[in-house]
Coordinates of C-alpha atoms in Angstrom, one line a residue:
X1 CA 0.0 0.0 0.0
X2 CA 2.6 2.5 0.9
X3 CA 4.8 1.7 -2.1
X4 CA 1.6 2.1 -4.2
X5 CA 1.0 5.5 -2.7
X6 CA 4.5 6.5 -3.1
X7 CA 4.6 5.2 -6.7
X8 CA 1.3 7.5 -6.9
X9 CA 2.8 10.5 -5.5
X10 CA 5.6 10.6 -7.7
X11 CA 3.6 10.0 -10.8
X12 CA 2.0 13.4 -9.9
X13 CA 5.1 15.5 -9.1
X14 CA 6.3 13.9 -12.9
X15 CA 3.3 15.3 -14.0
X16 CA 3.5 18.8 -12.8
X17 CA 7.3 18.7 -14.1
X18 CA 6.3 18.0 -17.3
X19 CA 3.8 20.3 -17.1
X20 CA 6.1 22.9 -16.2
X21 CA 9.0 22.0 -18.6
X22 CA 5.9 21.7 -21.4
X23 CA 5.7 25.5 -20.7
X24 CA 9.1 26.3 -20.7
X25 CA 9.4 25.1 -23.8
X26 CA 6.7 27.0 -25.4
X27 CA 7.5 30.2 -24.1
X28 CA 11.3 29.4 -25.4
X29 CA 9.6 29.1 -28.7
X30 CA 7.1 32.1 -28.6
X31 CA 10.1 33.8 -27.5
X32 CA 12.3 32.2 -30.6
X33 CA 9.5 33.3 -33.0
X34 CA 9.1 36.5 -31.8
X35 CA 12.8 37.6 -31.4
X36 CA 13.4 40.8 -33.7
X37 CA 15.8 41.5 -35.9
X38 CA 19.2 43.3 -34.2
X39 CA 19.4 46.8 -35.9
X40 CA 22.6 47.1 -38.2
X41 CA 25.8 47.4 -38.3
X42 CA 26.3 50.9 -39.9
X43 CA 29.4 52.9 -40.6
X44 CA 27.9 56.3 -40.5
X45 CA 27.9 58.1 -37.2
X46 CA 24.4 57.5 -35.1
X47 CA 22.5 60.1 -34.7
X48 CA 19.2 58.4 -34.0
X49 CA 18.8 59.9 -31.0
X50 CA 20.3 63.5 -31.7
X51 CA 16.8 65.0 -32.3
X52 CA 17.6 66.6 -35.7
X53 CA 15.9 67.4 -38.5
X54 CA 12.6 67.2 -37.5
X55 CA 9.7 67.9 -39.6
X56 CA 10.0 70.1 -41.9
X57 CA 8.8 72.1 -45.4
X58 CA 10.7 73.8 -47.9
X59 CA 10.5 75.1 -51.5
X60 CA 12.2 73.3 -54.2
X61 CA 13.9 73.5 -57.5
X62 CA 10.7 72.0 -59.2
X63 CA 8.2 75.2 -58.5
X64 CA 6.9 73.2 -55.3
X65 CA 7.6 72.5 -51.6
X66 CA 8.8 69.6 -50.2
X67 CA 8.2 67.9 -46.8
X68 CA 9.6 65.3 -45.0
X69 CA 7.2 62.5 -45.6
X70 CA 7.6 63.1 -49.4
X71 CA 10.4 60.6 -49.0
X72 CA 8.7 57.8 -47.2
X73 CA 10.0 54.5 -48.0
X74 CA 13.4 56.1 -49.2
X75 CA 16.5 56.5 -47.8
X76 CA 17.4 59.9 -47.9
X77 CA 20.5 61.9 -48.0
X78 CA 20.7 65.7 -46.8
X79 CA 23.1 67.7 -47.6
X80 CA 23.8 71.9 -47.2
X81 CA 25.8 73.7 -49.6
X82 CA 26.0 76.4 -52.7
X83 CA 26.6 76.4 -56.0
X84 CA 29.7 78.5 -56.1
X85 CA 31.2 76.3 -53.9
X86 CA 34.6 75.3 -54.7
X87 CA 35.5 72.1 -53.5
X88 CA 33.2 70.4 -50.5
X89 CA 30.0 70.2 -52.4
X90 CA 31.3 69.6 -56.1
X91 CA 33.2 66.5 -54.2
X92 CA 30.0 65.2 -52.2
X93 CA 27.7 65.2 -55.2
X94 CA 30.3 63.4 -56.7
X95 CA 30.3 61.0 -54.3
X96 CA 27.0 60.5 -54.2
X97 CA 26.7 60.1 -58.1
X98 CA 28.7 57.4 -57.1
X99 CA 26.7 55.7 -54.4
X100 CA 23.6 55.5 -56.8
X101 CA 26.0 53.7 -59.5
X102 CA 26.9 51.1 -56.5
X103 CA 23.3 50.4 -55.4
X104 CA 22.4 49.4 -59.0
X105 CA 18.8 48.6 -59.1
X106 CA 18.3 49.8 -55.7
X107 CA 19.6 53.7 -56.9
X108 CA 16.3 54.8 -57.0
X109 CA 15.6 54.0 -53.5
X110 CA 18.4 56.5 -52.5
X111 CA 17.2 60.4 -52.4
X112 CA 19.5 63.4 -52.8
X113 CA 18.6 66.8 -50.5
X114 CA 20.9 69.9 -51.5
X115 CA 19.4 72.2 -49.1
X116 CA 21.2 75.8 -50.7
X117 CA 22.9 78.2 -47.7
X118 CA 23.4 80.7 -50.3
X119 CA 19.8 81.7 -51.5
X120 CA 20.7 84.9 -53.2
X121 CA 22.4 83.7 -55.8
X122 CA 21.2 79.9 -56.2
X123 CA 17.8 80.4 -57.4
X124 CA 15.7 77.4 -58.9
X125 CA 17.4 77.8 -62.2
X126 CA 20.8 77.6 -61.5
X127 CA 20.2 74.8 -59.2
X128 CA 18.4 72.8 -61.7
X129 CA 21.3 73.2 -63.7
X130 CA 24.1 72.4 -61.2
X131 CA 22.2 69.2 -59.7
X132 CA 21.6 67.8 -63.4
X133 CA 25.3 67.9 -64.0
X134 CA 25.6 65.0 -60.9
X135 CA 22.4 63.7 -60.0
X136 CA 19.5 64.1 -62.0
X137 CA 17.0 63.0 -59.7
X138 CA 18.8 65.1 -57.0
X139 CA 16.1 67.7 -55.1
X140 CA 17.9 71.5 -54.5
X141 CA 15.4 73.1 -51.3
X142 CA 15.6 76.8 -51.9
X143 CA 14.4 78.7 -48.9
X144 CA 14.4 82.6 -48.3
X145 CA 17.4 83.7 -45.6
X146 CA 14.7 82.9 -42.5
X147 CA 13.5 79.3 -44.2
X148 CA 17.4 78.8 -44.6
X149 CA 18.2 79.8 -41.2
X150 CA 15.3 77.4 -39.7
X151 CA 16.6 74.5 -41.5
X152 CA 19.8 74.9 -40.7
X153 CA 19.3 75.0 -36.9
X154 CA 16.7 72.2 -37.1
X155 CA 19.7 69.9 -38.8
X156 CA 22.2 71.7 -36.3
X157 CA 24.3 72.7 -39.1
X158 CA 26.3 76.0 -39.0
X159 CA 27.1 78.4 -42.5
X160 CA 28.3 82.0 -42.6
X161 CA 29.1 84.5 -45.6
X162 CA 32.8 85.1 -46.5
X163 CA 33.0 88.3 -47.9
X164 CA 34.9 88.8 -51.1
X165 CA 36.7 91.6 -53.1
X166 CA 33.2 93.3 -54.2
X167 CA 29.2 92.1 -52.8
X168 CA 28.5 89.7 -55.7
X169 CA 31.4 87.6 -55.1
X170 CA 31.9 86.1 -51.7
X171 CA 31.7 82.3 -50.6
X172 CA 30.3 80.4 -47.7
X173 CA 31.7 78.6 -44.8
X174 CA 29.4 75.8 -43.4
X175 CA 28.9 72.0 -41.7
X176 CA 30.3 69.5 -44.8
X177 CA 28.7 66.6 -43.6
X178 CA 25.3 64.9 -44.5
X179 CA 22.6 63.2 -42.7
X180 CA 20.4 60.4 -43.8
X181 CA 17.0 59.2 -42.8
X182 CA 15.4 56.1 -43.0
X183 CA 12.6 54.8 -45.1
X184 CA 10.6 55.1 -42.0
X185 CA 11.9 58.9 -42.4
X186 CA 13.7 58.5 -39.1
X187 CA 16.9 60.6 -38.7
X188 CA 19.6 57.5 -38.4
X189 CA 23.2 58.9 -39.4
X190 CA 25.7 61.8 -39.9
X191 CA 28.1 61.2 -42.3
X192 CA 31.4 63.0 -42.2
X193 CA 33.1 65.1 -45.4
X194 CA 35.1 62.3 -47.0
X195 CA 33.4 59.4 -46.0
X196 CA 33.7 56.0 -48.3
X197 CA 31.1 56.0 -51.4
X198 CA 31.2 52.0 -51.0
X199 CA 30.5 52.4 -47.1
X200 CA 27.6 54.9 -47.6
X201 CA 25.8 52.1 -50.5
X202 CA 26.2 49.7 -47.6
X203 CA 24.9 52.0 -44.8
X204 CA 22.4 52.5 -47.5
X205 CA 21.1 48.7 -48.2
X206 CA 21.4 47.8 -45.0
X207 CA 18.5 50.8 -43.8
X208 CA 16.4 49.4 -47.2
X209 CA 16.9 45.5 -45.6
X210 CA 15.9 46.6 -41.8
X211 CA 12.7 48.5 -43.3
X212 CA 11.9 45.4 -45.7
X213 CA 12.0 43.2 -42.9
X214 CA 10.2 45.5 -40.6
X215 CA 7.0 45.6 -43.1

């Protein structure tokens, strides 16, 4: 009798051990299915956190105005510079030129921003003309000098006026970097003056892979 209630007994703590492993092992596999994907390995600088350029609205070299959520399901590149300008811009459109030939197919998922500093003298036409020569698909955002200054302070980026030897010639001082959102339009990364063409395509892909997944 008493092995027969111990034989019992033990059958029911078995039970509950099952029981309890049983669960384990589902919520190992709800936890498996459910496991998300661990963001990328990026070689821009992180900014995702910086709180810059926020929503915002600007005119453009088209005759219209762009806003941020234009470029849903894009990554987009931002950059501020001028026409006139020498060296910095004329090398990062270059650059960029560049990136869209690495991405192949994918090129059209990658949007070019030249936000102008110099306003006075870049008007839509001579943007136009200056973009086409890199990028034709690139976007020039043409503010007056208050829409300018608002952008620039929303992206934290700094510019001033060098003056030259008469008022129509002069050149501009400002931040060479870029920034780049995500197709979710979240700001994601800073990239430096100078920084790789191939390593921008794979920031690039790798922001177009994360949103693809995430959808």
């Amino acid at each position: 009798m008493t092995t027969l209630r111990a034989l019992r007994n033990s059958l029911t703590r078995f039970g509950k051990t099952a029981a309890v492993l049983a669960g384990l092992t589902v919520a190992l596999s709800l936890a498996a299915c459910s496991k998300t994907e661990p963001p990328p390995k990026l070689n821009g600088v992180d900014i995702s956190t910086s709180g810059f350029g926020k929503d915002w609205s600007m005119p453009n070299s088209e005759g219209g105005t762009s806003t941020l959520a234009d470029f849903k399901g894009k990554v987009t590149y931002v950059f501020f510079g001028f026409a006139q300008c020498p060296d910095v811009c004329p090398t990062t459109m270059l650059e960029m030129a560049e990136v869209k030939s690495q991405l192949g197919e994918q090129a059209d998922q990658f949007q070019v921003l030249f936000v102008t500093i110099d306003p006075e003298r870049d008007t839509p036409e001579v943007m136009r003309a200056y973009l086409d020569s890199f990028d034709p698909k690139a976007i020039a955002l043409i503010g007056n000098a208050e829409q300018t200054k608002a952008m620039a302070q929303n992206f934290r980026v700094t510019y001033e006026k060098v003056p030259g030897p008469s008022p129509e010639v002069y050149t501009m001082n400002h931040t060479a970097g870029g920034f780049v959102y995500d197709p979710q339009t979240k700001m994601r990364l800073y990239l430096p003056y100078g920084t790789d063409a191939q390593a921008i395509a794979a920031d690039v892909r790798a922001l177009l892979k994360e949103a693809a997944s995430a959808s």
